XYZ file of C-alpha atoms in Angstrom:
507
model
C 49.362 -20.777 45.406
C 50.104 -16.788 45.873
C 50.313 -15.833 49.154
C 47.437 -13.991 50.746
C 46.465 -10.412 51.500
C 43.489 -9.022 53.587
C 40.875 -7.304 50.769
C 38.402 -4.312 51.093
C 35.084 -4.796 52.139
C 35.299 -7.413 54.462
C 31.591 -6.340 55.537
C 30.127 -8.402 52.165
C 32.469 -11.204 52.182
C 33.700 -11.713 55.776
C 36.771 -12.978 55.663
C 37.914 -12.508 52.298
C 41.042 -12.767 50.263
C 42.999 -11.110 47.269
C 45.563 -13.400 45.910
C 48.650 -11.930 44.303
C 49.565 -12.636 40.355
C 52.823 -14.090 41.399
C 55.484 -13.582 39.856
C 53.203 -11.505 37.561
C 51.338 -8.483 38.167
C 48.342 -8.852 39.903
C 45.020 -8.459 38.204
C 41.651 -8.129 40.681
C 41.080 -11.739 42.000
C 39.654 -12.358 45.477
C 38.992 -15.768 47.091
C 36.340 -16.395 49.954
C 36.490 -19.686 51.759
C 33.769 -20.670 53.468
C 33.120 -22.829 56.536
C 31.773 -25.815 55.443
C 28.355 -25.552 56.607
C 27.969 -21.556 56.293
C 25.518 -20.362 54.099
C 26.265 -17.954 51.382
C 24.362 -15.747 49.399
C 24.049 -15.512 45.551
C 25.481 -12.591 44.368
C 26.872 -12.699 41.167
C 23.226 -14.665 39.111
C 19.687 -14.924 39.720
C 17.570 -17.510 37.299
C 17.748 -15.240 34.341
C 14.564 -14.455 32.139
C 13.261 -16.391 29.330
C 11.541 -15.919 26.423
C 7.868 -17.416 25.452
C 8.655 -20.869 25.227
C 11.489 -21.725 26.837
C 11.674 -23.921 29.288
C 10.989 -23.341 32.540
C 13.107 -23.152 35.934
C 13.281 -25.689 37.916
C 10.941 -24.996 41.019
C 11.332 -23.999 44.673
C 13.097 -26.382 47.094
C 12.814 -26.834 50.362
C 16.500 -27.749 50.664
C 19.623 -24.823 49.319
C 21.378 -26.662 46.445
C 24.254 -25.656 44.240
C 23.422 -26.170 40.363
C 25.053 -29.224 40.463
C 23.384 -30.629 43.192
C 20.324 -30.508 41.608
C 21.255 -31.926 38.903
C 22.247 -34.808 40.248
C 19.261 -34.667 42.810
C 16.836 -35.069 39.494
C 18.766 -37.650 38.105
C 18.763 -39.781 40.644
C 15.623 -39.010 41.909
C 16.455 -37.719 45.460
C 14.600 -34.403 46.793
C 18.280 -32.767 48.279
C 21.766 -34.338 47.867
C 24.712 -33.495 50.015
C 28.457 -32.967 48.641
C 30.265 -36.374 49.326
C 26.310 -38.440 49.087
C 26.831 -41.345 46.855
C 24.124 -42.026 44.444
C 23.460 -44.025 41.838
C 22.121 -41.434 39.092
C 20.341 -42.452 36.028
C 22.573 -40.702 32.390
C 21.166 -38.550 30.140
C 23.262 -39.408 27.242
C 26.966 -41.341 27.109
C 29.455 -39.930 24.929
C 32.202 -42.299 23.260
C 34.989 -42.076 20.698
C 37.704 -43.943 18.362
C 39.715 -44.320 22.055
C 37.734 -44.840 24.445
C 35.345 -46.536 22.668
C 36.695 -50.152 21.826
C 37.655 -50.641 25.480
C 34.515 -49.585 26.081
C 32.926 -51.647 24.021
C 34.703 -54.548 25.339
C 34.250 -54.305 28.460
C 30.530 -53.903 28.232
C 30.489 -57.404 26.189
C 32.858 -58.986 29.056
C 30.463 -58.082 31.756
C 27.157 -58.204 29.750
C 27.313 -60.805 27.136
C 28.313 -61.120 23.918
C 25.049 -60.588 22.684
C 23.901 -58.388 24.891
C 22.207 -55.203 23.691
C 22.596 -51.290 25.273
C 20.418 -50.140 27.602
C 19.321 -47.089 25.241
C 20.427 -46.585 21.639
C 19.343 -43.315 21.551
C 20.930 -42.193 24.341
C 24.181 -43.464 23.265
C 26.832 -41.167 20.872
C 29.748 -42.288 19.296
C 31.859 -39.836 17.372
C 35.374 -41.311 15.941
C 37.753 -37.875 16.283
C 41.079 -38.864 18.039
C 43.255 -40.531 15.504
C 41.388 -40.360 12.059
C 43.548 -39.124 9.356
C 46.290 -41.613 9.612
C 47.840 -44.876 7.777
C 48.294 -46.028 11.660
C 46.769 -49.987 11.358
C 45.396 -50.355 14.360
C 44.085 -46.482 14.752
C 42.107 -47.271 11.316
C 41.375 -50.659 13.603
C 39.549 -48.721 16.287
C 37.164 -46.802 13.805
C 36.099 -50.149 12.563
C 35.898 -51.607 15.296
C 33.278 -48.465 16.577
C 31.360 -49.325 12.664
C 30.805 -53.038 13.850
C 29.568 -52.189 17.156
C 26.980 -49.172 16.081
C 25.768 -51.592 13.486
C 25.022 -54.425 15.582
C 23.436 -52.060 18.356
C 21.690 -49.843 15.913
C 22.823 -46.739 17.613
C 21.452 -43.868 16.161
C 24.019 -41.232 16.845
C 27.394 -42.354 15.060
C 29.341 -40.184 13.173
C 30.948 -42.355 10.999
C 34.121 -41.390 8.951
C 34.710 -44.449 5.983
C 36.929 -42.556 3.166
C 39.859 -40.799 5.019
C 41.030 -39.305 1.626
C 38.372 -36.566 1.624
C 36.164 -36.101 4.824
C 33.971 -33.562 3.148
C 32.767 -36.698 1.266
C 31.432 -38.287 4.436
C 28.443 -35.997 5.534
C 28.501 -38.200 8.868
C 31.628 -37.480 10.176
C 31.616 -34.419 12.450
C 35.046 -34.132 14.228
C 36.155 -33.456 17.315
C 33.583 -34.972 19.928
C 33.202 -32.367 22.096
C 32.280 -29.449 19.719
C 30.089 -31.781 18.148
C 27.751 -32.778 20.708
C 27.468 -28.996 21.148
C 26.219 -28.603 17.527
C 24.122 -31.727 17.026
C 22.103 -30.739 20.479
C 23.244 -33.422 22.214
C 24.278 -30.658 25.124
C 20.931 -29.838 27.289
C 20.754 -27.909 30.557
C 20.060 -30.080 33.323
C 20.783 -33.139 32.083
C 23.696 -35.509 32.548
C 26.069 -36.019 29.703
C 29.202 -38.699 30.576
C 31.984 -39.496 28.167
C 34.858 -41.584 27.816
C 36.884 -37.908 27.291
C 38.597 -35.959 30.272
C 37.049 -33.000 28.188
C 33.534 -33.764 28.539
C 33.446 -31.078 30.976
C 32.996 -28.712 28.201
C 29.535 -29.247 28.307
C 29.088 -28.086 30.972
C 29.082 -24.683 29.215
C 25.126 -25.778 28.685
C 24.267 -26.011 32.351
C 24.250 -29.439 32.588
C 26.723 -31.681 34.255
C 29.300 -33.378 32.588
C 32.436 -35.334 33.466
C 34.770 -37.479 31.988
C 34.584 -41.259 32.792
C 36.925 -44.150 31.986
C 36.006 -46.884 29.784
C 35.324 -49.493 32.542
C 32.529 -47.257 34.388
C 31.347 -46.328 30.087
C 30.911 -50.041 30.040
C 28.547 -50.281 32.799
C 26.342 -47.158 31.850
C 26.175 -48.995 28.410
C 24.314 -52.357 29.934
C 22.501 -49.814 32.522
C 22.265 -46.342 31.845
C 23.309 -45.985 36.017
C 26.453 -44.727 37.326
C 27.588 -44.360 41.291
C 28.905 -41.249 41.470
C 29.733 -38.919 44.684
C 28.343 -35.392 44.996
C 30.922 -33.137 44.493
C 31.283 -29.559 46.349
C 30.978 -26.456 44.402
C 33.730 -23.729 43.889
C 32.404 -20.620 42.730
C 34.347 -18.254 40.172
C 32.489 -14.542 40.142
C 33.842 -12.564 37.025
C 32.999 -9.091 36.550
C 33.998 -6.414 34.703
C 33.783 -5.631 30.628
C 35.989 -7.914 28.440
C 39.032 -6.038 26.883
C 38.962 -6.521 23.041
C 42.377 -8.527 23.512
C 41.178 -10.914 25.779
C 39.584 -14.796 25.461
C 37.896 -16.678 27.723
C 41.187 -18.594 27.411
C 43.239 -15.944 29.348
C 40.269 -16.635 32.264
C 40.724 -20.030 32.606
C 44.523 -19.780 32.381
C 43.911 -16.756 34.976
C 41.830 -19.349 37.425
C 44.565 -22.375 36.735
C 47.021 -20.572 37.300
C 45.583 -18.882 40.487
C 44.322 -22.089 42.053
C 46.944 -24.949 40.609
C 46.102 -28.273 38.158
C 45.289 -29.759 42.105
C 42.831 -26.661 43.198
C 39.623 -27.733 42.533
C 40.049 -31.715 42.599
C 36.628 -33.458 42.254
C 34.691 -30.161 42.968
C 32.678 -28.501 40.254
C 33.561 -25.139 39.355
C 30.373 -22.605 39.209
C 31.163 -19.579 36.554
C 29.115 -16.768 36.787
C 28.881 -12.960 36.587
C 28.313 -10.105 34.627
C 31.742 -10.926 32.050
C 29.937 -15.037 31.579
C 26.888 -13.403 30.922
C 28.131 -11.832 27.746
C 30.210 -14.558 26.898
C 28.939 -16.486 23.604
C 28.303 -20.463 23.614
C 31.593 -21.332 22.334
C 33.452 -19.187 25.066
C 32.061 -20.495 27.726
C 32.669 -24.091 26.242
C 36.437 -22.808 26.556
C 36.013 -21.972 30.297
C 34.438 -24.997 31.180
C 36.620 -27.226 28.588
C 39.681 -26.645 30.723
C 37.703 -27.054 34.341
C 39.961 -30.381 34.332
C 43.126 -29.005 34.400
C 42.191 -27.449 37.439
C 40.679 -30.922 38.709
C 37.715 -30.332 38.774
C 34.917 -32.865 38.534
C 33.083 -30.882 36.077
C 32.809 -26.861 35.124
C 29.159 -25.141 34.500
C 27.886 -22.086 33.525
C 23.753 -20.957 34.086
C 21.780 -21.292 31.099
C 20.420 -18.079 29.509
C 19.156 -16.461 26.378
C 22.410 -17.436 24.850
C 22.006 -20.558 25.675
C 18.621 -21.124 24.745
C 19.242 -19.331 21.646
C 21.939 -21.546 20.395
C 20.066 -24.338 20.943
C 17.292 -23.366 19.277
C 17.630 -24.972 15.828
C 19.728 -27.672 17.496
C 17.829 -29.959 19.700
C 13.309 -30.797 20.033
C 14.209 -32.684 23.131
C 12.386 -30.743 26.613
C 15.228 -29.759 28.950
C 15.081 -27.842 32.210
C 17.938 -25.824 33.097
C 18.273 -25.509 36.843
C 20.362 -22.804 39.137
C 21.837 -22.580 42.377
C 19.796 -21.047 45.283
C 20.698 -17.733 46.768
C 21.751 -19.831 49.774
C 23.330 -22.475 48.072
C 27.013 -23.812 50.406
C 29.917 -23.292 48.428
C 33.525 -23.916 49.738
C 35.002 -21.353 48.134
C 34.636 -18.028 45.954
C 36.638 -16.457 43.905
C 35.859 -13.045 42.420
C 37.822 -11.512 39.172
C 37.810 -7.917 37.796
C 38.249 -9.065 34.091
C 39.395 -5.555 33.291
C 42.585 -5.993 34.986
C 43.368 -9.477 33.405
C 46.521 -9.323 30.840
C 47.143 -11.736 27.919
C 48.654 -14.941 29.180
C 49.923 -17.854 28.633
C 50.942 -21.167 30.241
C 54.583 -21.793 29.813
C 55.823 -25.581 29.356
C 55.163 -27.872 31.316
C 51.866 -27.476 33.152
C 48.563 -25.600 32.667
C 48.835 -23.560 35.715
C 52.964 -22.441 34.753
C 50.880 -18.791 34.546
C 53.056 -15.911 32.832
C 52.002 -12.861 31.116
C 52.858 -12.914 27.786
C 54.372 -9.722 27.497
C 56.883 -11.174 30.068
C 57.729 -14.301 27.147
C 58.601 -11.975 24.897
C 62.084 -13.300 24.465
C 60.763 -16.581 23.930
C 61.638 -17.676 20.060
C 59.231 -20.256 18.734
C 59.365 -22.770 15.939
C 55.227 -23.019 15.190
C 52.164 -22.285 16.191
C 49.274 -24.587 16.491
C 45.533 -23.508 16.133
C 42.690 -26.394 16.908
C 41.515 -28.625 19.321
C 38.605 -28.861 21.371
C 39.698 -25.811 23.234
C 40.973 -23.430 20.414
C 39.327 -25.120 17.483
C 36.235 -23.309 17.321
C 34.768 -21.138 14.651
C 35.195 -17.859 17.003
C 38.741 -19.087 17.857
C 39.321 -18.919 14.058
C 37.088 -15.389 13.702
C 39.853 -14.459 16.531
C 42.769 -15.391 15.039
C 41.886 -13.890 11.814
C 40.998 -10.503 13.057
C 44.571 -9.997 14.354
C 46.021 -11.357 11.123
C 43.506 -8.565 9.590
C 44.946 -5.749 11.847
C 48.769 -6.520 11.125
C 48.658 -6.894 7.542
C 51.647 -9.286 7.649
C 52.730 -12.279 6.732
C 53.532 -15.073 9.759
C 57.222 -15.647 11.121
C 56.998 -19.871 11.642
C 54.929 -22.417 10.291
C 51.302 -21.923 11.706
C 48.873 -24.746 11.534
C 45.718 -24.652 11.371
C 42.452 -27.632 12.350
C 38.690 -27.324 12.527
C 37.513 -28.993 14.940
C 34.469 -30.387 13.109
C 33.330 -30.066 9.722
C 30.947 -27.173 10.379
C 34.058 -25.013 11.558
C 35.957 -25.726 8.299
C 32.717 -25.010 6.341
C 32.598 -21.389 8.560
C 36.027 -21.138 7.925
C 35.663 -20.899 4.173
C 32.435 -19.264 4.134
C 31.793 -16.336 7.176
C 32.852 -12.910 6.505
C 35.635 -12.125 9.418
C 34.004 -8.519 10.556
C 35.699 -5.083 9.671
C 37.567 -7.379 6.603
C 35.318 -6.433 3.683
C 33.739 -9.380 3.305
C 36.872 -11.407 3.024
C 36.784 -15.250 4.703
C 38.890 -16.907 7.337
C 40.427 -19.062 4.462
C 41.078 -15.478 2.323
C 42.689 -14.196 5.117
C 44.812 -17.040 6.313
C 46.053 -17.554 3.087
C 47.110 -13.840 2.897
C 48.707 -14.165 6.335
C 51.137 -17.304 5.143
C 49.411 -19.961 7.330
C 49.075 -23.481 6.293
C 45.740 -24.688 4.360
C 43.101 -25.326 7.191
C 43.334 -29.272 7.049
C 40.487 -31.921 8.035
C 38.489 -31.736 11.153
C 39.511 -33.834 14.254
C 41.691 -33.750 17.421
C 44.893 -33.948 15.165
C 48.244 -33.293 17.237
C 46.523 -31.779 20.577
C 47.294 -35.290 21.948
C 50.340 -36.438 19.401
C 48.555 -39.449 17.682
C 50.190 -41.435 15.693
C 53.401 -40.306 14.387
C 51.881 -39.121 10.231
C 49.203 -36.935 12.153
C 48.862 -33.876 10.620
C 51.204 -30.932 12.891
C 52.648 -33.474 15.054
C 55.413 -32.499 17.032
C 57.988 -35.091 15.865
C 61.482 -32.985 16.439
C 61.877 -31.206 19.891
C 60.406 -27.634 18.867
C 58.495 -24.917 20.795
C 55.314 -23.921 19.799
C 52.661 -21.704 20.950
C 49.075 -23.958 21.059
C 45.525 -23.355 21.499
C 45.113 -27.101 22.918
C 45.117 -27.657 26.547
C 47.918 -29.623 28.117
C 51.218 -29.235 27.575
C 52.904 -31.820 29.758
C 55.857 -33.606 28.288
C 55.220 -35.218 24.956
C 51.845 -34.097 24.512
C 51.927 -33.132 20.990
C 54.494 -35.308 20.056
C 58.117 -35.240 20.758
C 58.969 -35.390 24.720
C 61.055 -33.023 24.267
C 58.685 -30.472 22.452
C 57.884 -27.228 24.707
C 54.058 -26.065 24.759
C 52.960 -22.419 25.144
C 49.143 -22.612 25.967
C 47.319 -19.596 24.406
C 44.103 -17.669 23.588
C 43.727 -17.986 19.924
C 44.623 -13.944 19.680
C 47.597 -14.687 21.357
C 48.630 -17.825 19.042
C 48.166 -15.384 15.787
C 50.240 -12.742 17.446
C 52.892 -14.912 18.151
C 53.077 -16.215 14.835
C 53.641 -13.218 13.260
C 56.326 -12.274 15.508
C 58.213 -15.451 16.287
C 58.255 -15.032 19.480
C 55.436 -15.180 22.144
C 53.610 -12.079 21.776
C 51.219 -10.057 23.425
C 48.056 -9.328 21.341
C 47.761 -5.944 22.610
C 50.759 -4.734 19.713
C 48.317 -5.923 17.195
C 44.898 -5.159 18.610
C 45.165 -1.709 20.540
């Protein structure tokens, strides 16, 4: 972590604390730590107006709480929770794929019976995403082994995948879990949402809480619908300031990684807010909160809105009740960033918080660039890309690869008019660009897979990613090196070669 310097205004925050951008320059990022047991007022949000008919705020309290406190307070039914209380909270809805899900699935008929049945089949998703479009055996195994179980449970929310030659011919299959439960409403504010997925957290975008789980505690919410879990403190992340037109809300998160290290917020939620996450869109904020887990934290969340509320109008009937922290809710820590002075950056190989502006890679020659995932493999990540394409007119340097993350993306892909383009489609302008046909929807080589996955890093290349890790061997090859990117900076490096800063295409 940068070395601190005393900040202005100590009357508001007490004792607060600008970090430097080390060894970069240093945009606007302070950091209060509070004692413990201080209180601290709200600043940043206030329960935000709704329209006729949403649903209502949660109401008063006679105990502060952070978001996530509540949360977890209504779930398992306690009237004020403590950070490091263990309780045994009742799951909203359990999230499961072609990975996690056999073990799963074994386990719960280890510890339950054989012919035991789920606690809730409604409450229980299963979306096969990880390693689809593959001759691997025993990958094609694990899908079938998902089929069987969903049959014999009658769970109503599988998205089954059967003929791998053209997924447009299943109308099931979705893709990539994450973005999925997004757009089938399975993401509600204050509710619980678990998931045999380190990534889970990227519901959390929704105001709920959500956390990754492994397979043996997915087993026992199966038979129960109950998990133990402890009450994590809250780190709070104020960003202010208006957006530059080059800038993601993957340059924030790389911004807050890199600031506070993969080990900085381990098993504490991380609280966005501000004037910048109010006028983020759905799928931006599921980027912020997607990547809360490379920071360690337990889970990221955002306060539900209009935008919220608005996306999920056509999405989900189901009552929800989004919930927000008190204005004197205890948080350990605060961190406030002036967006404006955030640059373009990117995480160099071979961790998520290796922070470097990307105007400082420049010299960096690449062999591909890689556009999906749960993180980048959104329709606005697309939208982004293709605007920069739009604005250089040229043709890309290196092999540039591009997967949907779920079938609706490749549908908007081929469909929505990129704005400013003349009415011309992702697809149209990809193709123009040089890039690779936009292939089928799933995780593909974020994680490697098996070694025929589509864009799998199977020589030792470099290659600027949208994804979200890029440890050793994470897309493949061990030797591989991983440049972690906002989708405008992906583009830009592709039609450069090198890593690139977005601002030579987009100012």
């Amino acid at each position: 972590m940068a070395s601190p310097v005393m900040a202005s205004n100590p009357a508001i925050f007490g004792a607060k604390k600008e970090f430097g951008f080390a060894p970069c320059s240093s945009p606007s990022i302070m950091r209060h730590r509070l004692p413990r047991r201080a209180l601290n007022k709200v600043l940043a949000v206030v329960a935000p107006a709704r329209s006729p008919g949403a649903p209502s705020a949660s109401g008063s309290v006679k105990h502060a709480m952070t978001m996530t406190e509540k949360i977890l307070a209504r779930v398992s039914e306690k009237s004020h929770l403590e950070p490091g209380e263990n309780v045994w909270v009742n799951v909203d809805v359990l999230m499961t794929h072609d990975v996690g899900g056999p073990g799963t699935i074994g386990i719960f008929k280890k510890e339950f019976g054989q012919n035991a049945r789920v606690w809730d089949h409604e409450k229980i998703v299963i979306i096969p995403d990880h390693y689809i479009f593959t001759s691997d055996e025993r990958a094609n195994r694990n899908v079938d082994i998902l089929r069987d179980f969903c049959l014999e449970q009658n769970i109503k929310y599988f998205y089954d995948i059967k003929g791998l030659s053209n997924f447009k011919a299943n109308p099931d299959y979705k893709g990539v879990c994450h973005i999925a439960l997004a757009q089938e409403g399975h993401c509600r504010p204050g509710e619980v949402l678990l998931g045999t997925d380190s990534h889970t957290c990227n519901a959390g975008a929704f105001g709920q809480f959500a956390t990754g789980i492994g397979n043996t505690d997915a087993g026992f919410v199966m038979g129960t619908g109950k998990l133990l879990l402890k009450v994590p403190p809250t780190l709070r992340f104020v960003l202010d300031g208006e957006m530059p037109n080059y800038l993601l809300a993957k340059d924030l998160i790389l911004q807050i990684i890199g600031e506070i290290t993969v080990a900085g917020a381990t098993y504490k939620s991380m609280e966005f807010v501000g004037s910048t996450i109010q006028g983020l869109n759905m799928e931006e904020r599921m980027t912020l909160c997607n990547m809360a887990v490379e920071a360690g934290g337990k889970n990221g969340v955002v306060p539900a809105d209009e935008v919220t509320f608005k996306y999920l109008e056509d999405k989900t009937s189901e009552n929800y009740e989004p919930v927000y922290s008190d204005d004197n809710a205890r948080f350990i820590g605060e961190y406030r960033i002036d967006v404006s002075k955030v640059e373009p950056l990117v995480a160099k190989p071979h961790s998520p918080d290796n922070r470097a502006l990307a105007r400082e890679c420049k010299d960096v020659k690449i062999d591909r660039v890689y556009i999906g995932s749960c993180t980048g493999g959104k329709t606005e990540d697309f939208l982004a890309a293709a605007k920069v394409f739009l604005a250089s007119g040229k043709k890309v340097k290196v092999p540039t690869f591009l997967v949907p993350a779920t079938q609706k993306v490749w549908m908007d892909i081929y469909s929505l008019p990129v704005p400013g383009s003349g009415g011309k489609t992702c697809s149209q302008i990809f193709e123009e660009a040089g890039c690779d046909t936009p292939t089928s929807p799933s995780c593909g080589a974020c994680l490697g897979g098996p070694r025929d996955t589509y864009a799998r890093m199977n020589e030792p290349q470099i290659c600027v990613s949208t994804t979200n890790r890029n440890f050793p061997g994470r897309m493949g090859h061990k030797e591989g090196q991983i440049y972690l990117a906002s989708p405008y900076t992906a583009a830009s490096s592709a039609l450069t070669g090198y890593v690139a800063d977005p601002r030579d295409f987009l100012m």
